[in-house]
Short mmCIF file of C-alpha atoms and ligand atoms in Angstrom, two decimals:
data_model
loop_
_atom_site.label_atom_id
_atom_site.label_comp_id
_atom_site.label_asym_id
_atom_site.label_seq_id
_atom_site.Cartn_x
_atom_site.Cartn_y
_atom_site.Cartn_z
CA ALA A 1 -27.44 4.69 -14.41
CA ASN A 2 -27.34 7.89 -15.64
CA PRO A 3 -27.34 10.81 -13.71
CA PRO A 4 -30.31 13.28 -13.09
CA ARG A 5 -29.35 16.11 -14.64
CA PRO A 6 -28.75 17.21 -18.96
CA ALA A 7 -25.18 16.99 -20.30
CA LEU A 8 -23.30 19.96 -20.63
CA GLN A 9 -24.28 20.81 -24.22
CA ALA A 10 -21.63 23.74 -26.41
CA THR A 11 -25.80 24.93 -27.63
CA ASP A 12 -25.75 26.79 -24.45
CA LYS A 13 -23.75 30.51 -25.31
CA ASN A 14 -22.99 31.62 -22.53
CA SER A 15 -20.81 27.84 -21.43
CA PHE A 16 -17.16 27.56 -22.00
CA ALA A 17 -18.67 24.15 -24.17
CA TYR A 18 -19.16 27.09 -26.29
CA ILE A 19 -16.33 28.94 -26.43
CA THR A 20 -14.32 25.11 -26.82
CA ALA A 21 -16.80 24.30 -29.85
CA LYS A 22 -16.49 27.91 -31.77
CA LYS A 23 -12.96 28.72 -30.89
CA ARG A 24 -10.85 26.02 -28.61
CA TRP A 25 -11.58 23.18 -31.69
CA PRO A 26 -10.95 25.25 -34.47
CA GLU A 27 -7.58 26.63 -33.09
CA ILE A 28 -6.35 22.53 -31.75
CA LEU A 29 -6.93 21.57 -35.28
CA GLU A 30 -4.86 24.43 -36.77
CA LYS A 31 -2.30 23.42 -34.34
CA VAL A 32 -2.49 19.86 -36.04
CA ILE A 33 -2.16 20.83 -39.10
CA ASP A 34 0.34 23.22 -39.08
CA ASP A 35 1.89 20.55 -37.30
CA ILE A 36 2.15 18.22 -40.65
CA TYR A 37 3.04 20.89 -42.72
CA LYS A 38 6.46 20.86 -40.01
CA THR A 39 7.00 17.76 -40.42
CA THR A 40 6.43 17.35 -44.15
CA ASN A 41 8.92 20.40 -44.76
CA SER A 42 11.50 18.84 -42.62
CA LEU A 43 11.43 16.24 -44.52
CA GLY A 44 13.54 15.14 -48.08
CA SER A 45 12.45 14.87 -51.41
CA LEU A 46 13.49 11.25 -51.38
CA GLU A 47 10.46 10.48 -49.48
CA VAL A 48 8.00 11.80 -51.61
CA ASP A 49 5.36 9.67 -51.07
CA LYS A 50 4.93 10.33 -47.12
CA ILE A 51 5.18 14.28 -47.59
CA GLN A 52 2.00 13.24 -50.19
CA GLU A 53 0.08 11.87 -47.84
CA GLY A 54 0.92 14.60 -45.58
CA LYS A 55 -0.91 16.96 -47.68
CA ARG A 56 -3.83 14.45 -47.52
CA ILE A 57 -4.12 14.43 -43.85
CA ALA A 58 -3.81 18.00 -43.92
CA ASP A 59 -6.80 18.36 -46.50
CA SER A 60 -9.11 16.06 -44.55
CA LEU A 61 -8.25 17.91 -41.04
CA THR A 62 -9.59 21.02 -42.96
CA GLU A 63 -12.44 19.60 -43.98
CA LEU A 64 -13.18 18.21 -40.19
CA LYS A 65 -12.64 21.38 -38.83
CA TYR A 66 -15.13 23.28 -41.56
CA GLN A 67 -17.24 20.30 -40.32
CA ILE A 68 -17.02 21.67 -37.17
CA GLN A 69 -17.76 25.70 -38.31
CA GLN A 70 -20.37 24.35 -40.35
CA LYS A 71 -22.38 22.18 -37.42
CA ARG A 72 -22.72 19.67 -39.47
CA PRO A 73 -23.90 16.05 -38.51
CA LEU A 74 -21.34 13.52 -36.65
CA ILE A 75 -20.94 10.87 -38.91
CA PRO A 76 -19.45 7.30 -38.37
CA ILE A 77 -15.58 6.80 -38.00
CA ASP A 78 -14.39 4.76 -40.47
CA THR A 79 -11.76 2.98 -39.42
CA SER A 80 -10.24 -1.04 -40.06
CA GLY A 81 -9.56 -2.94 -37.61
CA ALA A 82 -9.43 -0.45 -34.34
CA PRO A 83 -10.14 -2.18 -31.68
CA ASP A 84 -12.08 1.01 -29.97
CA ILE A 85 -14.51 2.14 -33.69
CA GLY A 86 -16.89 -0.14 -32.89
CA THR A 87 -18.36 1.85 -29.40
CA TYR A 88 -17.64 4.57 -31.15
CA ASN A 89 -20.15 4.23 -34.11
CA TYR A 90 -22.31 2.24 -31.51
CA VAL A 91 -22.96 5.50 -29.21
CA LEU A 92 -23.13 7.29 -32.19
CA ASN A 93 -26.04 5.78 -33.71
CA THR A 94 -27.73 4.76 -30.73
CA TYR A 95 -27.54 8.27 -28.85
CA PHE A 96 -26.36 10.86 -31.34
CA ASN A 97 -28.09 9.73 -34.55
CA GLY A 98 -28.64 13.39 -36.55
CA GLU A 99 -26.83 15.46 -34.27
CA ASN A 100 -23.94 17.10 -34.22
CA TRP A 101 -20.61 19.01 -33.05
CA TYR A 102 -23.07 21.27 -30.61
CA SER A 103 -26.39 19.62 -30.06
CA ALA A 104 -24.71 16.03 -29.16
CA THR A 105 -23.61 15.96 -25.65
CA TRP A 106 -19.82 18.13 -25.35
CA LEU A 107 -17.79 14.80 -23.57
CA PHE A 108 -19.20 13.15 -26.66
CA ALA A 109 -18.56 15.80 -29.22
CA GLU A 110 -14.96 16.06 -28.25
CA CYS A 111 -13.74 12.78 -27.29
CA TYR A 112 -15.37 11.73 -31.12
CA LEU A 113 -13.01 15.16 -32.10
CA TYR A 114 -9.59 13.75 -30.80
CA ARG A 115 -10.81 10.05 -31.92
CA ARG A 116 -11.56 11.46 -35.32
CA ILE A 117 -8.26 12.64 -35.65
CA HIS A 118 -6.56 9.80 -34.56
CA SER A 119 -8.20 8.00 -37.25
CA THR A 120 -7.28 10.04 -39.55
CA LEU A 121 -3.67 10.05 -39.63
CA ALA A 122 -4.41 5.89 -38.22
CA GLU A 123 -5.66 5.17 -41.92
CA THR A 124 -2.06 6.12 -43.61
CA ARG A 125 0.95 4.64 -44.24
CA TYR A 126 3.46 6.88 -42.97
CA TRP A 127 2.02 8.81 -40.60
CA ARG A 128 -0.26 6.02 -38.45
CA SER A 129 1.48 6.00 -35.07
CA TYR A 130 2.58 9.94 -35.54
CA ASP A 131 1.16 12.20 -33.02
CA PRO A 132 0.68 15.26 -33.80
CA TYR A 133 0.99 16.79 -30.56
CA PHE A 134 4.55 15.69 -29.73
CA ARG A 135 6.14 19.06 -30.83
CA GLN A 136 3.75 21.24 -28.33
CA LYS A 137 4.46 18.45 -25.69
CA GLU A 138 8.02 18.33 -26.07
CA ASP A 139 8.61 22.46 -26.22
CA SER A 140 6.33 22.67 -23.27
CA PHE A 141 8.64 20.80 -21.25
CA ARG A 142 12.06 22.46 -22.08
CA ALA A 143 10.32 25.76 -21.28
CA SER A 144 9.36 23.97 -17.70
CA PHE A 145 13.02 23.65 -17.10
CA ALA A 146 13.22 25.86 -14.19
CA THR A 147 10.53 24.71 -12.24
CA ILE A 148 11.76 20.85 -13.05
CA ILE A 149 15.19 21.65 -11.48
CA GLU A 150 13.40 22.85 -8.61
CA ILE A 151 11.07 20.18 -7.84
CA ALA A 152 13.89 17.65 -8.50
CA LYS A 153 16.59 19.12 -6.08
CA ARG A 154 13.69 19.18 -3.43
CA ILE A 155 12.93 15.76 -3.92
CA ASP A 156 16.51 14.97 -3.14
CA GLU A 157 16.26 16.44 0.01
CA LEU A 158 12.97 14.61 0.97
CA ILE A 159 14.24 10.90 -0.33
CA SER A 160 18.36 11.35 1.09
CA VAL A 161 17.55 11.68 4.84
CA PRO A 162 19.68 9.29 6.57
CA ASN A 163 18.87 5.84 8.32
CA MET A 164 14.87 6.70 7.33
CA ASN A 165 13.06 3.05 6.97
CA ALA A 166 8.86 2.89 6.75
CA ASP A 167 8.72 1.71 10.01
CA ASN A 168 11.04 4.98 12.28
CA ARG A 169 9.47 7.63 9.92
CA ASP A 170 8.03 11.07 11.45
CA ARG A 171 4.75 10.92 10.73
CA GLU A 172 4.40 14.20 11.40
CA THR A 173 7.09 15.34 9.09
CA ASP A 174 6.14 13.34 6.27
CA GLY A 175 2.34 14.48 6.37
CA ILE A 176 3.49 17.90 5.23
CA VAL A 177 5.93 16.91 2.42
CA PHE A 178 2.58 14.44 1.55
CA HIS A 179 0.20 17.84 0.93
CA GLU A 180 3.68 20.14 -0.72
CA LEU A 181 3.72 16.64 -3.53
CA ALA A 182 -0.11 16.46 -3.55
CA GLN A 183 0.02 19.98 -4.73
CA ILE A 184 2.71 19.87 -6.66
CA SER A 185 0.72 17.48 -8.67
CA LEU A 186 -2.51 18.89 -8.63
CA TRP A 187 -1.04 22.33 -9.96
CA GLY A 188 0.81 20.34 -12.53
CA ASN A 189 -2.36 19.85 -14.16
CA ALA A 190 -2.48 23.96 -14.77
CA THR A 191 0.05 22.89 -17.57
CA ASP A 192 -3.03 21.58 -20.64
CA LEU A 193 -2.04 22.20 -23.79
CA SER A 194 -5.46 22.39 -24.68
CA MET A 195 -5.66 24.98 -23.09
CA LEU A 196 -3.15 27.24 -24.44
CA THR A 197 -5.10 28.73 -27.22
CA ASN A 198 -6.90 30.72 -24.13
CA LEU A 199 -3.87 31.24 -21.83
CA SER A 200 -0.35 32.94 -22.76
CA PHE A 201 2.25 30.31 -22.16
CA ASP A 202 3.74 32.75 -19.27
CA GLU A 203 0.04 32.07 -17.39
CA VAL A 204 0.23 29.14 -17.39
CA LYS A 205 4.05 28.66 -16.13
CA GLU A 206 2.92 31.03 -13.47
CA LEU A 207 0.24 28.42 -12.59
CA GLN A 208 2.21 25.89 -12.87
CA SER A 209 5.12 27.22 -10.03
CA SER A 210 1.85 27.31 -7.58
CA GLY A 211 2.65 24.20 -6.84
CA THR A 212 6.22 25.44 -5.49
CA LYS A 213 6.78 28.69 -5.10
CA HIS A 214 3.06 30.17 -3.87
CA MET A 215 2.16 27.02 -2.22
CA GLU A 216 0.48 28.80 0.80
CA GLU A 217 -1.43 31.90 -1.79
CA SER A 218 -2.39 28.55 -4.51
CA GLU A 219 -3.29 26.94 -1.36
CA LYS A 220 -6.75 29.07 -1.14
CA ASN A 221 -8.27 28.42 -4.68
CA ILE A 222 -7.95 25.15 -3.64
CA LEU A 223 -11.71 24.98 -3.23
CA VAL A 224 -12.63 21.70 -1.27
CA ASN A 225 -9.23 20.28 0.36
CA ASP A 226 -9.54 16.86 1.34
CA LEU A 227 -5.63 16.01 1.46
CA ALA A 228 -6.24 15.92 5.62
CA LYS A 229 -8.21 12.90 4.43
CA VAL A 230 -6.55 11.13 2.73
CA TRP A 231 -3.01 11.11 4.29
CA GLU A 232 -5.27 9.30 7.40
CA TRP A 233 -6.29 6.99 5.11
CA ILE A 234 -2.94 6.29 3.73
CA LEU A 235 -1.88 5.74 7.27
CA LYS A 236 -4.19 3.40 7.89
CA CYS A 237 -3.78 0.99 4.74
CA HIS A 238 0.44 0.22 5.39
CA ASN A 239 1.39 -0.13 2.24
CA ALA A 240 -1.09 0.24 -0.60
CA ARG A 241 -1.45 0.05 -4.00
CA ILE A 242 -2.06 3.35 -5.60
CA ASP A 243 -3.44 3.53 -8.88
CA LEU A 244 -2.97 6.92 -11.04
CA ILE A 245 -5.54 7.33 -13.42
CA LEU A 246 -2.88 10.05 -15.51
CA ASP A 247 -3.60 13.16 -17.18
CA ASN A 248 -1.15 14.87 -19.07
CA ALA A 249 2.50 14.39 -20.25
CA GLY A 250 5.85 16.65 -19.75
CA PHE A 251 5.27 18.59 -16.81
CA GLU A 252 2.00 17.45 -15.42
CA LEU A 253 3.37 14.05 -15.15
CA TYR A 254 6.66 14.89 -14.30
CA GLY A 255 5.15 15.83 -11.15
CA ASP A 256 2.90 13.31 -10.68
CA LEU A 257 6.19 10.84 -11.16
CA VAL A 258 7.66 12.95 -8.20
CA PHE A 259 4.77 11.91 -6.01
CA ALA A 260 4.72 8.64 -6.73
CA ASP A 261 8.38 8.50 -6.17
CA TRP A 262 8.34 9.59 -2.60
CA ILE A 263 5.45 7.72 -1.80
CA VAL A 264 6.93 4.68 -2.84
CA GLN A 265 10.09 5.60 -1.31
CA SER A 266 8.95 6.81 2.02
CA GLY A 267 7.46 3.06 2.27
CA TYR A 268 3.15 3.95 2.29
CA ALA A 269 2.47 2.67 -0.52
CA ARG A 270 3.94 -0.95 -2.06
CA GLU A 271 3.26 -0.33 -5.85
CA VAL A 272 1.75 2.39 -8.10
CA HIS A 273 -0.26 1.26 -11.29
CA LEU A 274 -0.11 3.75 -13.95
CA HIS A 275 -2.44 4.21 -16.28
CA ALA A 276 -1.78 6.25 -19.38
CA LYS A 277 -3.66 6.34 -23.39
CA PRO A 278 -3.59 4.61 -25.37
CA ILE A 279 -3.52 6.99 -28.29
CA PRO A 280 -2.65 10.69 -28.29
CA TRP A 281 -5.61 12.19 -26.16
CA PHE A 282 -6.48 16.25 -25.65
CA VAL A 283 -3.94 17.37 -26.89
CA SER A 284 -0.95 16.88 -24.13
CA ASP A 285 -2.66 13.39 -22.31
CA THR A 286 0.32 10.90 -21.47
CA THR A 287 0.62 8.06 -23.92
CA ARG A 288 4.11 5.12 -23.48
CA ARG A 289 5.60 7.30 -26.12
CA ASP A 290 5.71 10.72 -23.90
CA PHE A 291 6.03 8.35 -20.70
CA ASP A 292 9.65 6.86 -22.52
CA TRP A 293 9.93 10.11 -23.47
CA LEU A 294 10.47 11.17 -20.38
CA PHE A 295 12.75 9.30 -19.07
CA GLN A 296 15.05 9.53 -21.70
CA THR A 297 14.81 13.44 -21.59
CA LEU A 298 15.58 13.18 -17.85
CA GLN A 299 18.35 11.32 -18.82
CA SER A 300 19.74 13.79 -21.62
CA ASP A 301 22.83 16.03 -21.57
CA ASP A 302 21.35 18.63 -24.40
CA PHE A 303 17.91 18.45 -24.21
CA PHE A 304 17.60 21.27 -21.40
CA SER A 305 19.98 24.59 -21.12
CA PHE A 306 22.24 23.14 -18.23
CA THR A 307 24.23 25.40 -15.69
CA SER A 308 25.78 23.28 -13.60
CA GLU A 309 26.78 19.67 -13.68
CA LEU A 310 25.35 19.46 -10.87
CA GLU A 311 21.79 19.98 -12.65
CA LYS A 312 22.46 17.48 -15.06
CA LEU A 313 22.87 14.42 -12.13
CA SER A 314 19.75 15.80 -9.94
CA LEU A 315 17.57 14.80 -13.39
CA LYS A 316 20.37 11.66 -14.12
CA LYS A 317 19.63 10.74 -10.60
CA LEU A 318 16.12 10.98 -10.49
CA ALA A 319 15.64 8.94 -13.99
CA SER A 320 17.68 6.10 -12.73
CA ARG A 321 15.57 5.30 -9.31
CA TRP A 322 12.80 5.90 -11.58
CA GLN A 323 14.08 3.11 -14.37
CA SER A 324 14.54 0.76 -11.27
CA TYR A 325 11.09 1.30 -9.46
CA ILE A 326 10.16 0.19 -13.52
CA VAL A 327 12.23 -2.97 -13.14
CA ASN A 328 11.15 -4.37 -9.70
CA SER A 329 7.39 -3.44 -11.12
CA GLN A 330 7.10 -1.31 -7.73
CA TRP A 331 5.43 1.41 -10.46
CA ILE A 332 3.72 -0.73 -13.40
CA PHE A 333 2.89 0.93 -16.61
CA THR A 334 -0.50 0.36 -18.11
CA GLU A 335 -2.65 1.84 -20.95
CA ASP A 336 -6.71 1.10 -21.94
CA TYR A 337 -8.64 1.98 -24.29
CA PHE A 338 -11.34 3.21 -21.86
CA TRP A 339 -9.69 5.69 -20.98
CA THR A 340 -9.73 7.14 -24.87
CA SER A 341 -13.59 6.15 -24.99
CA PRO A 342 -16.75 8.17 -24.80
CA TYR A 343 -18.24 7.20 -21.64
CA SER A 344 -18.25 8.76 -18.68
CA TYR A 345 -16.86 7.02 -15.98
CA TRP A 346 -20.20 6.20 -14.07
CA HIS A 347 -20.22 3.18 -16.72
CA LEU A 348 -16.74 2.34 -16.17
CA ALA A 349 -17.85 -1.47 -14.02
CA GLU A 350 -20.07 -2.18 -16.94
CA GLN A 351 -17.96 -1.30 -20.05
CA ALA A 352 -14.79 -2.63 -18.92
CA PRO A 353 -15.33 -4.92 -16.52
CA ASP A 354 -11.55 -6.42 -16.25
CA LEU A 355 -10.47 -3.29 -15.81
CA TYR A 356 -12.66 -2.33 -12.89
CA ALA A 357 -12.37 -5.27 -11.18
CA ASP A 358 -8.65 -4.69 -11.26
CA LEU A 359 -9.25 -0.88 -9.78
CA CYS A 360 -11.12 -2.36 -6.94
CA LYS A 361 -7.61 -4.05 -5.68
CA SER A 362 -6.47 -0.88 -5.16
CA GLN A 363 -6.58 1.36 -2.03
CA LEU A 364 -6.57 4.77 -3.98
CA VAL A 365 -6.99 5.62 -6.93
CA ILE A 366 -6.45 8.80 -7.74
CA PHE A 367 -7.87 10.77 -11.00
CA LYS A 368 -5.63 13.49 -12.38
CA GLY A 369 -7.24 15.73 -14.72
CA ASP A 370 -9.99 18.34 -15.70
CA LEU A 371 -11.10 15.74 -18.34
CA ASN A 372 -11.68 12.75 -15.86
CA TYR A 373 -12.87 15.02 -13.17
CA ARG A 374 -15.79 15.43 -16.22
CA LYS A 375 -15.80 12.14 -16.78
CA LEU A 376 -16.15 11.22 -12.63
CA VAL A 377 -19.52 13.00 -12.74
CA TYR A 378 -21.19 12.53 -15.70
CA ASP A 379 -19.98 15.91 -17.62
CA CYS A 380 -23.77 17.43 -16.80
CA LYS A 381 -25.18 20.64 -15.66
CA TRP A 382 -24.72 19.87 -11.04
CA GLU A 383 -25.33 22.39 -8.97
CA THR A 384 -22.17 23.64 -7.63
CA THR A 385 -23.38 22.05 -4.04
CA VAL A 386 -24.32 18.69 -4.83
CA PRO A 387 -21.86 16.17 -3.22
CA PHE A 388 -19.01 14.91 -4.73
CA LYS A 389 -19.96 11.00 -3.61
CA GLU A 390 -23.52 11.73 -5.07
CA ALA A 391 -21.69 13.21 -8.32
CA ILE A 392 -19.45 10.53 -9.01
CA GLY A 393 -22.34 8.04 -8.61
CA PRO A 394 -22.12 4.32 -9.25
CA LEU A 395 -18.24 5.29 -8.01
CA THR A 396 -19.60 5.10 -4.51
CA SER A 397 -22.12 3.59 -4.14
CA LEU A 398 -21.51 -0.07 -6.14
CA LYS A 399 -19.93 -2.58 -3.38
CA GLY A 400 -16.49 -3.41 -3.70
CA ALA A 401 -15.92 0.02 -5.34
CA PRO A 402 -12.15 1.16 -4.59
CA PRO A 403 -11.41 4.65 -2.56
CA ILE A 404 -11.44 7.36 -5.44
CA LEU A 405 -9.53 10.76 -4.90
CA THR A 406 -9.54 13.51 -7.42
CA MET A 407 -7.22 16.39 -7.87
CA ARG A 408 -7.77 18.69 -10.69
CA THR A 409 -7.75 22.36 -11.79
CA GLY A 410 -11.10 23.70 -13.44
CA LYS A 411 -11.22 23.65 -16.89
CA SER A 412 -14.90 23.20 -17.62
CA ASP A 413 -18.43 24.59 -16.91
CA LEU A 414 -18.10 21.75 -13.62
CA PHE A 415 -18.03 22.24 -10.16
CA VAL A 416 -19.48 20.06 -7.32
CA GLY A 417 -19.22 19.66 -3.20
CA LEU A 418 -18.57 23.25 -2.79
CA GLU A 419 -19.71 24.89 0.16
CA LYS A 420 -23.18 27.11 -0.29
CA GLY A 421 -22.02 30.65 -1.47
CA VAL A 422 -18.52 29.85 -2.85
CA GLU A 423 -20.18 29.79 -6.88
CA GLU A 424 -22.09 33.32 -5.77
CA LYS A 425 -18.95 34.54 -4.71
CA LEU A 426 -17.05 33.94 -7.41
CA ASN A 427 -19.28 34.96 -9.63
CA THR A 428 -18.75 38.21 -8.02
CA VAL A 429 -14.99 38.15 -8.99
CA ASP A 430 -14.05 36.38 -12.14
CA GLU A 431 -17.26 35.24 -14.08
CA GLY A 432 -14.95 33.22 -16.19
CA TRP A 433 -13.52 31.11 -12.24
CA MET A 434 -15.01 27.75 -13.39
CA TYR A 435 -13.00 27.07 -16.56
CA SER A 436 -10.20 29.48 -15.74
CA GLY A 437 -7.60 26.55 -14.44
CA LYS A 438 -6.84 29.48 -11.19
CA TYR A 439 -9.05 27.41 -8.87
CA ALA A 440 -8.86 23.49 -8.13
CA VAL A 441 -10.46 21.06 -6.23
CA ILE A 442 -9.24 17.92 -4.19
CA GLN A 443 -12.13 15.49 -3.19
CA PHE A 444 -11.90 12.13 -1.53
CA SER A 445 -14.77 9.36 -1.75
CA GLU A 446 -13.94 6.76 1.12
CA ARG A 447 -14.73 3.42 0.10
CA THR A 448 -18.13 2.62 0.55
O1 LIG B 1 -12.52 22.45 -21.69
C1 LIG B 1 -11.50 22.47 -21.60
C2 LIG B 1 -10.44 21.27 -21.83
O2 LIG B 1 -10.03 20.69 -22.75
C3 LIG B 1 -11.42 20.42 -21.82
O3 LIG B 1 -11.95 19.72 -22.92
C4 LIG B 1 -11.14 19.62 -21.33
O4 LIG B 1 -11.31 18.86 -20.10
C5 LIG B 1 -9.50 19.56 -20.54
O5 LIG B 1 -9.47 20.47 -20.75
C6 LIG B 1 -8.94 18.56 -21.12
O6 LIG B 1 -7.67 19.29 -19.45
P1 LIG B 1 -6.82 18.10 -18.74
O7 LIG B 1 -5.97 17.83 -19.35
O8 LIG B 1 -7.05 18.59 -16.94
O9 LIG B 1 -7.45 16.73 -18.40
MG1 LIG B 2 -5.55 16.45 -20.34
#
């Protein structure tokens, strides 16, 4: 099925897609190149082969940047043996033959870009598993220290209530906690490193703390908030399986896991399945390595500049509880190439039938972040008042489709399900409101 609207494209000069192709992609590539040089510069003279190869990678990426700037046609990706390249080249040849970085759909061109960057590395001897965004992810996580500690204290308070089990809980209080933690997870999405080319680091931090300090104020910026309905649904489910389609590593992942922690610990969910990307993706998306790294980092004595033993202990305690969820299969980590394919989620059932069948066993599938939102609604030019359920197409209409929840801060030319008049009003306040990261939606589609 295809949506009844044209796709977002960077040919539209008034769009964020255009700003992205023109300005953000080249900047993102420059950062990758810079990162590779930082690494080669840190290598000793014994590693001359790796250094040489690093220089060749940097040259290829510079060439890639040039191809974008020159609006060259997209070319097949040549990679031997990678399981997902066939899909990319098939979609390219079938739908975008002869198209360039602007005239192909924004969604395809952007996924294709990140896939090209990955294959430039994957084709090499010494850099095949190198993550060129890792340094950025690490730096930004370190910079989020204050909020990380604050949240760790909060979750500790919430979890260490004595004599509380799944049967004697106060539903009303739990409802409030659920809202609070969901919002921490939501605003964590503002910390997307691909946006650092637009926002300053301080602005991102300000958005980050939306989930904690100014909760009430930032609630006004949630343009649709279906959390109350979701909470009702969770209460009905008893012991649910919840799936989280993860987005960014570091601070956002931390907030997502705090949410997953409470929901398991309080007995509302029996298990949480965490879905990550199999390759480094859209700068900051979570991979297996980022996930493992988070656990190590929370247990490290010197990654953060702790000011007390207590702070150190609070993170260790958190990490060891999380570790126990993994060991007991209450948290199940998985990855799938569908999440890094160029396909929108309208094609989920047909392109990844096993994944889809598995998700259908879930009582709630939560899609975090902007790219997931774009893929849910097919990244096209919907009117902002089109109902969310209509915009996600087969994910509502297919028999057996699981309940879908999206939590995202807006970073693309795309909002659906808004009340009449909201768009017009916001246009008068801030013409870039859709992609500023300052407005969010929490939208729910129940099981049909
Ligand atoms: O346009 C901003 C952007 O880089 C999009 O390309 C993408 O949809 C999004 O940000 C990634 O954000 P998130 O990490 O929230 O998916
Ligand atoms: Mg992301």
